[in-house]
Coordinates of C-alpha atoms and ligand atoms in Angstrom, one line a residue:
X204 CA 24.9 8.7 1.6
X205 CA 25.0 12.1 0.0
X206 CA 21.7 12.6 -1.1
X207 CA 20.2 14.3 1.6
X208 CA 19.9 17.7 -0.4
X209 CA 18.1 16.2 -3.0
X210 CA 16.0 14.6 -0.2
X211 CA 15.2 18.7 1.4
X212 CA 14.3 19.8 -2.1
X213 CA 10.9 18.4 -2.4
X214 CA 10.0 18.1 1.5
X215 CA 7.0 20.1 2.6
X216 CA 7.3 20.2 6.4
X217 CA 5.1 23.3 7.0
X218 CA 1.9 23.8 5.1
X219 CA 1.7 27.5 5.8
X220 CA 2.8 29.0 2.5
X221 CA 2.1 25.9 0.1
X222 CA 1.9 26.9 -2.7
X223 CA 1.9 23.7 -5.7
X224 CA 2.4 26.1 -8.6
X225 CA 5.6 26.8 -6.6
X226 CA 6.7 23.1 -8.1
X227 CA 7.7 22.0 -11.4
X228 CA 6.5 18.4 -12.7
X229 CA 9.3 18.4 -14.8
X230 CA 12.3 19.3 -12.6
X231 CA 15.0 17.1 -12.7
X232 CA 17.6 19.3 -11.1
X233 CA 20.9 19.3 -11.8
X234 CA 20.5 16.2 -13.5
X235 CA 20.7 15.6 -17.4
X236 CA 19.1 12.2 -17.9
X237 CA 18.3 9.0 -16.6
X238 CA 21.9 7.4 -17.2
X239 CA 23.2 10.5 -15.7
X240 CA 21.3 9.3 -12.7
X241 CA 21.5 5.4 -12.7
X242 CA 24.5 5.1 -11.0
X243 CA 23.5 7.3 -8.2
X244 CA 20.0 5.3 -8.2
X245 CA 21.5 2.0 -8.0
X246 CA 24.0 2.9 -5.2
X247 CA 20.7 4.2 -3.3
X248 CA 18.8 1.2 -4.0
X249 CA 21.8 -0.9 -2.8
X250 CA 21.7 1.4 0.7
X251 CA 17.9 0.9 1.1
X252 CA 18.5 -3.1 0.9
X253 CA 21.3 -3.1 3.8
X254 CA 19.4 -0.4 6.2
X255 CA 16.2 -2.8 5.5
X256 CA 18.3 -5.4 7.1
X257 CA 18.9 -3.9 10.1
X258 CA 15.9 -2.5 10.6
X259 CA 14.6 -5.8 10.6
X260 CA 16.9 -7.6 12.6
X261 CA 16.6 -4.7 15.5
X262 CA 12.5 -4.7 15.4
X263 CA 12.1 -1.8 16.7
X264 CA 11.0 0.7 14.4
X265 CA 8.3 1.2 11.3
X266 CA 9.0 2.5 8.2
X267 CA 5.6 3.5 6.7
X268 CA 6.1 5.2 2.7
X269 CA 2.7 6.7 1.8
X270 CA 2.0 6.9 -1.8
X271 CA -0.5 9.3 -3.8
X272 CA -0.9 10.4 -7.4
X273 CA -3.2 11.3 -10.0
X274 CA -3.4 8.2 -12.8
X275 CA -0.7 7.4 -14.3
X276 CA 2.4 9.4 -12.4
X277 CA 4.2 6.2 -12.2
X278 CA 3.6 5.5 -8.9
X279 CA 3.7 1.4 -9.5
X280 CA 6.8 2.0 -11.2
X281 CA 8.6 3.9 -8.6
X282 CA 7.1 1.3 -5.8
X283 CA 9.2 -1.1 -7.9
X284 CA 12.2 0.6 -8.4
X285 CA 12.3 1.6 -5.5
X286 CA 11.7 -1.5 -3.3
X287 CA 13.6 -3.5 -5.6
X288 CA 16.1 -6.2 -4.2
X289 CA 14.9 -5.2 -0.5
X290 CA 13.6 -8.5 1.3
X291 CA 10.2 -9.3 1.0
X292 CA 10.0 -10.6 3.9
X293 CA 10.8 -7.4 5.5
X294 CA 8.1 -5.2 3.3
X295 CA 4.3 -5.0 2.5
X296 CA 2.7 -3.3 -0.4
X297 CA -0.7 -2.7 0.6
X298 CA -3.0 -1.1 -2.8
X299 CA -6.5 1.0 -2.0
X300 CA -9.3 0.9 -4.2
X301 CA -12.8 1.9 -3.6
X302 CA -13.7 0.8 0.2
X303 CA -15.7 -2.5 0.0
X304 CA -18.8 -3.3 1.8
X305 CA -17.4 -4.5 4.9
X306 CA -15.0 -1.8 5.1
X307 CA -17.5 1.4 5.2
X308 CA -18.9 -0.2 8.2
X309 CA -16.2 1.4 10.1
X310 CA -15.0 4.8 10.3
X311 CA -12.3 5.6 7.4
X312 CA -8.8 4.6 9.2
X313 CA -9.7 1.5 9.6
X314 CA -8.8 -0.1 6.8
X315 CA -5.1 1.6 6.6
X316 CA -4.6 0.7 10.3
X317 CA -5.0 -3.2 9.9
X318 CA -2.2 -3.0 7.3
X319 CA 0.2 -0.6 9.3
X320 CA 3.9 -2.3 8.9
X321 CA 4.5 -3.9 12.3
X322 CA 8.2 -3.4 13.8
X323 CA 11.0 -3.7 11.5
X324 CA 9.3 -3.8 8.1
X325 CA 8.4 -1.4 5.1
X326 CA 4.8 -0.5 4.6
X327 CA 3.9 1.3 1.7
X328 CA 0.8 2.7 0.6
X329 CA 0.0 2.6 -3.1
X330 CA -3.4 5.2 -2.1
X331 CA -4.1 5.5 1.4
X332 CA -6.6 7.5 3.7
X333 CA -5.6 10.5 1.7
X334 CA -8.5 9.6 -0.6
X335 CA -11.0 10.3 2.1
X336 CA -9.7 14.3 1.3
X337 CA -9.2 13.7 -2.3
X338 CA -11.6 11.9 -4.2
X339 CA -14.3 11.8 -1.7
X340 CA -13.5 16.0 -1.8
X341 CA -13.8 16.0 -5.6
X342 CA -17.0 13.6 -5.8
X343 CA -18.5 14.4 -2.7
X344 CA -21.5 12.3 -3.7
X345 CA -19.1 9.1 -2.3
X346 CA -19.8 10.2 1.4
X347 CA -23.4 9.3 0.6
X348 CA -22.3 5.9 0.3
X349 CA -19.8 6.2 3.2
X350 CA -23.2 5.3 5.6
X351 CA -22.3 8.4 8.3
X352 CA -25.4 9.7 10.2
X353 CA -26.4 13.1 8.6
X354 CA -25.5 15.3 11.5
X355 CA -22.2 14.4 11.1
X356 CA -21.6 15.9 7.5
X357 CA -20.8 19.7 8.4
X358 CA -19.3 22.2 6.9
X359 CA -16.0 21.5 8.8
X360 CA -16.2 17.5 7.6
X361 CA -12.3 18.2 5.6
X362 CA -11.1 20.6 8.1
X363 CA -12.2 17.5 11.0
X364 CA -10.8 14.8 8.4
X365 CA -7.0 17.0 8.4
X366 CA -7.1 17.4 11.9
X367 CA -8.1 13.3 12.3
X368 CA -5.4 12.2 10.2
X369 CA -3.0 14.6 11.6
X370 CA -2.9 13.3 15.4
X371 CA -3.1 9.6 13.9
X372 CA 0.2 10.0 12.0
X373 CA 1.6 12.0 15.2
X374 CA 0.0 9.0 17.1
X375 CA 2.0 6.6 14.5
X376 CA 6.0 8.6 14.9
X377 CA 5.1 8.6 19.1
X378 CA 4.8 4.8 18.6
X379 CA 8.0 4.2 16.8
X380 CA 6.7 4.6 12.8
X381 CA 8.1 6.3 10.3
X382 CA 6.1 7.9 8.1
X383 CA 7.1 9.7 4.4
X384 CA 4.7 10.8 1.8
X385 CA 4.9 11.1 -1.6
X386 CA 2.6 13.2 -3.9
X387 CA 4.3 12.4 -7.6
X388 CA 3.6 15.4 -9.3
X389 CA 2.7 14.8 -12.8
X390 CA 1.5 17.4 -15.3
X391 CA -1.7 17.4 -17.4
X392 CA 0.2 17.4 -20.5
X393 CA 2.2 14.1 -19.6
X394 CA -0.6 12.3 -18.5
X395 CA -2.5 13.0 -21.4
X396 CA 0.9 11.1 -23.5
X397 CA 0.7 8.1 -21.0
X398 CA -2.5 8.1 -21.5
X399 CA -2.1 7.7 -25.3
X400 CA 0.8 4.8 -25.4
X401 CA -1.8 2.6 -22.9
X402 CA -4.1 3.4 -26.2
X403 CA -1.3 2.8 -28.9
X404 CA 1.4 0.3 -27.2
X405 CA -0.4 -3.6 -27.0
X406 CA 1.8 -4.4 -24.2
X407 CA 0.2 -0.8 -22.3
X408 CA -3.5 -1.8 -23.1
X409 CA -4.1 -3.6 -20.2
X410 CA -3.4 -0.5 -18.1
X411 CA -5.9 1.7 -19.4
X412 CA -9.2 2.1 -17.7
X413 CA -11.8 4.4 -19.2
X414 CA -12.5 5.6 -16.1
X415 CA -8.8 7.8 -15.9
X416 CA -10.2 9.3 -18.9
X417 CA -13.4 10.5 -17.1
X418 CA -11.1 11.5 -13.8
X419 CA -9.0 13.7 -16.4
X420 CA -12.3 16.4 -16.2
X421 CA -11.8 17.2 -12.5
X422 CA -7.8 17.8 -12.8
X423 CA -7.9 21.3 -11.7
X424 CA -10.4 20.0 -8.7
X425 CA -8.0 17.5 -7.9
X426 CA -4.9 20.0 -7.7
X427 CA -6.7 22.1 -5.3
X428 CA -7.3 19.1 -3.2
X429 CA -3.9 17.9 -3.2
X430 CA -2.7 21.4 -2.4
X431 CA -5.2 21.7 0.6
X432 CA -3.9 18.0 2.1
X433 CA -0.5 19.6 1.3
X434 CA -0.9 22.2 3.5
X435 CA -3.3 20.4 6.2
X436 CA -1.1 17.3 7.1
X437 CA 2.5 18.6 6.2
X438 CA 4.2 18.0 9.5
X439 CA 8.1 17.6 10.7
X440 CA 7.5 13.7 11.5
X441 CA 5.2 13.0 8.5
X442 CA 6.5 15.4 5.4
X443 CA 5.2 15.4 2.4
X444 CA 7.7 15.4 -0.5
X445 CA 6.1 16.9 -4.1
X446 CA 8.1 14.9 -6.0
X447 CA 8.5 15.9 -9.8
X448 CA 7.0 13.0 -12.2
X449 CA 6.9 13.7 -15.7
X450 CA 10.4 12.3 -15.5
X451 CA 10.3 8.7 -14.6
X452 CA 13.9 8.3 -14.2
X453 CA 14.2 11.3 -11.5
X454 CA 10.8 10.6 -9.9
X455 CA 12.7 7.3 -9.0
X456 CA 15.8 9.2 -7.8
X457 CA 14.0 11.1 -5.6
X458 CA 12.0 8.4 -3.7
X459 CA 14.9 6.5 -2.8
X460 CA 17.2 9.4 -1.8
X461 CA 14.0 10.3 0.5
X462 CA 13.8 6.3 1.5
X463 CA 17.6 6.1 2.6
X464 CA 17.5 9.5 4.3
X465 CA 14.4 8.3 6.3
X466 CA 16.4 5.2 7.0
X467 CA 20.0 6.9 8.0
X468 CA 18.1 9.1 10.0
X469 CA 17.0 5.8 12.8
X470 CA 21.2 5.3 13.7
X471 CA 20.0 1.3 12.4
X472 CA 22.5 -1.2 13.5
X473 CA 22.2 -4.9 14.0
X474 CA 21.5 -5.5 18.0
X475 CA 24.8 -5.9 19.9
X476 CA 25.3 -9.4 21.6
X477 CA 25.8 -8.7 25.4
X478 CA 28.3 -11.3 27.5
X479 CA 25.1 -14.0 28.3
X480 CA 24.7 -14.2 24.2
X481 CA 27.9 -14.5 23.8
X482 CA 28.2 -17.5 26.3
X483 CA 25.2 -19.3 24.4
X484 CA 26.8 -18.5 21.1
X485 CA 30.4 -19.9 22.1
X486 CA 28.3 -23.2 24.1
X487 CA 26.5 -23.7 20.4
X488 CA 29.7 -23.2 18.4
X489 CA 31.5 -25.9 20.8
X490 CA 28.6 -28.3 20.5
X491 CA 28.2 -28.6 16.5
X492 CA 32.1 -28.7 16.6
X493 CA 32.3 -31.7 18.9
X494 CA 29.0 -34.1 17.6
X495 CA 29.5 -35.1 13.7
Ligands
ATP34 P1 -3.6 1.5 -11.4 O1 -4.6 2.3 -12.2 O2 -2.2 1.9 -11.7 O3 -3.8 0.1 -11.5 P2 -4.9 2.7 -9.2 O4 -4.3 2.9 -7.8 O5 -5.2 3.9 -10.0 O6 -3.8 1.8 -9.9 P3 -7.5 1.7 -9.7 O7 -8.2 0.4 -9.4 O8 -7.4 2.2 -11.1 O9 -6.1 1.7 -9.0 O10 -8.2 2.9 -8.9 C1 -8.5 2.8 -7.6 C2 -9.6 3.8 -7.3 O11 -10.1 3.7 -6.0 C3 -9.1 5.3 -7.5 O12 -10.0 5.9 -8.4 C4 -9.3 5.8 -6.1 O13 -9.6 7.2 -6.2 C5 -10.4 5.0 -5.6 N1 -10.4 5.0 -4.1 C6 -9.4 4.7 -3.3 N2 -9.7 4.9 -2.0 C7 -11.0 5.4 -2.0 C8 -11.9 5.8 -1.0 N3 -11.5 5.8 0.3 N4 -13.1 6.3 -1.4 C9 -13.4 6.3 -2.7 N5 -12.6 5.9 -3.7 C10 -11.4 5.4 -3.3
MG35 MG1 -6.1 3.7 -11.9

């Protein structure tokens, strides 16, 4: 498909001169509105369900979509959207709360790496490792609870934690996964209206948690954080695509241009049957032909 441009837009593969105020959350390109975009949408969504299929059927490689947001930036919607009509069977949603018990007794990939996708499936990531540089950054109080001997809390913990998570994910491509990430960028001003239908709509109440509210005070720490994991784990392999979320519609667009581009980038194709399979196929074929 010809969506690779809008793909490139948003893809950070260099850190060096990131910059987030360089991004608008309300871009939507050259596009007008979310009818103006639906066709192109669907036409992705139909692409992502047939490479899905051969990625499965070949087993070979990992597709692993990483998912990260402050509350609210649609990032269950877009999962949704996204994902939708592509084989379950084929792709695991994998959400990450606060660590439980059992998981801070081990160090802070572990959790993420027992749900890696195995060969031939989707793994996505609604929150991921990136928290340990985000909300543990912003609260640092949580790596109290996060049980690591004292000596090990240095001045270089984030710098260590960037440099940790970058050879895993080059670890990850070497090994045959794919990884995209996805920071939906969502403005201050649009949270703050989501925030208020979750209030006003009865069918959004069940979505609000006082907590966001609370979260809200630390925006500005959390941009910096974002920006800093930007420009720490921004790689070739594993880019990071600021993708522009105060517009539902294109935040959507963007993901799955991104997800079919990953895709169309593996040369996918259902595994060719060489002259023994061929021999066992034809010997089957004659067999249920000749018994009734
Ligand atoms: P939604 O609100 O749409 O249901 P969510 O992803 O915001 O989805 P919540 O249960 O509201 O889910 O929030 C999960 C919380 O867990 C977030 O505040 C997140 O920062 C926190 N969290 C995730 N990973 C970690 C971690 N490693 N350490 C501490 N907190 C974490
Ligand atoms: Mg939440």
């Amino acid at each position: 498909m010809k969506t690779d441009k809008l793909a490139h837009k948003f893809r950070v593969e260099s850190g060096k001169n990131f910059k987030l105020k360089d991004f608008d959350p309300e871009d939507t390109g050259h596009w007008r509105s979310k009818e103006h975009a639906e066709e192109t949408l669907q036409k992705c969504i139909a692409c992502t369900v047939d490479l899905q299929d051969k990625l499965y059927a070949q087993d070979q490689w990992a597709l692993l979509l990483i998912f990260q947001a402050m509350d609210a930036a649609g990032k269950d919607g877009a999962i949704k959207h996204v994902m939708s009509g592509v084989n379950p069977q084929g792709c695991q949603v994998y959400s990450f709360k606060t660590p439980s018990e059992p998981e801070l007794q081990h160090d802070f990939l572990w959790r993420t790496t027992r749900n890696l996708p195995e060969r031939g499936h989707i793994g996505i990531f609604n929150r991921s490792y990136y928290e340990e540089v985000l909300v543990v950054r912003v609260h640092p109080e949580i790596l109290k609870s996060q049980k690591l001997p004292d000596e090990l809390i240095g001045k270089n913990l984030w710098e260590q934690r960037f440099e940790d998570i970058r050879s895993f994910e080059r670890h990850m491509t070497r090994s045959g996964t794919v990884i995209r990430k996805f920071f939906l960028h969502v403005s201050k001003k649009e949270q703050k209206k989501r925030f208020l239908a979750r209030l006003e709509e009865p069918e959004k109440n069940w979505k609000f948690s006082a907590g966001d509210i609370h979260e809200r005070k630390y925006w500005d720490d959390y941009q910096n954080a974002y920006e800093e994991m930007i420009r720490n784990t921004s790689s070739e392999d594993a880019p990071w695509y600021v993708v522009p979320a105060d517009n539902k519609w294109f935040t959507r667009l963007v993901v799955s241009t991104v997800v079919v581009d990953a895709l169309e980038s593996l040369n996918l194709a259902y595994p060719k049957v060489d002259d023994a399979k061929r021999k066992e196929l034809d010997a089957a074929k004659k067999l249920l032909i000749s018994k009734k």
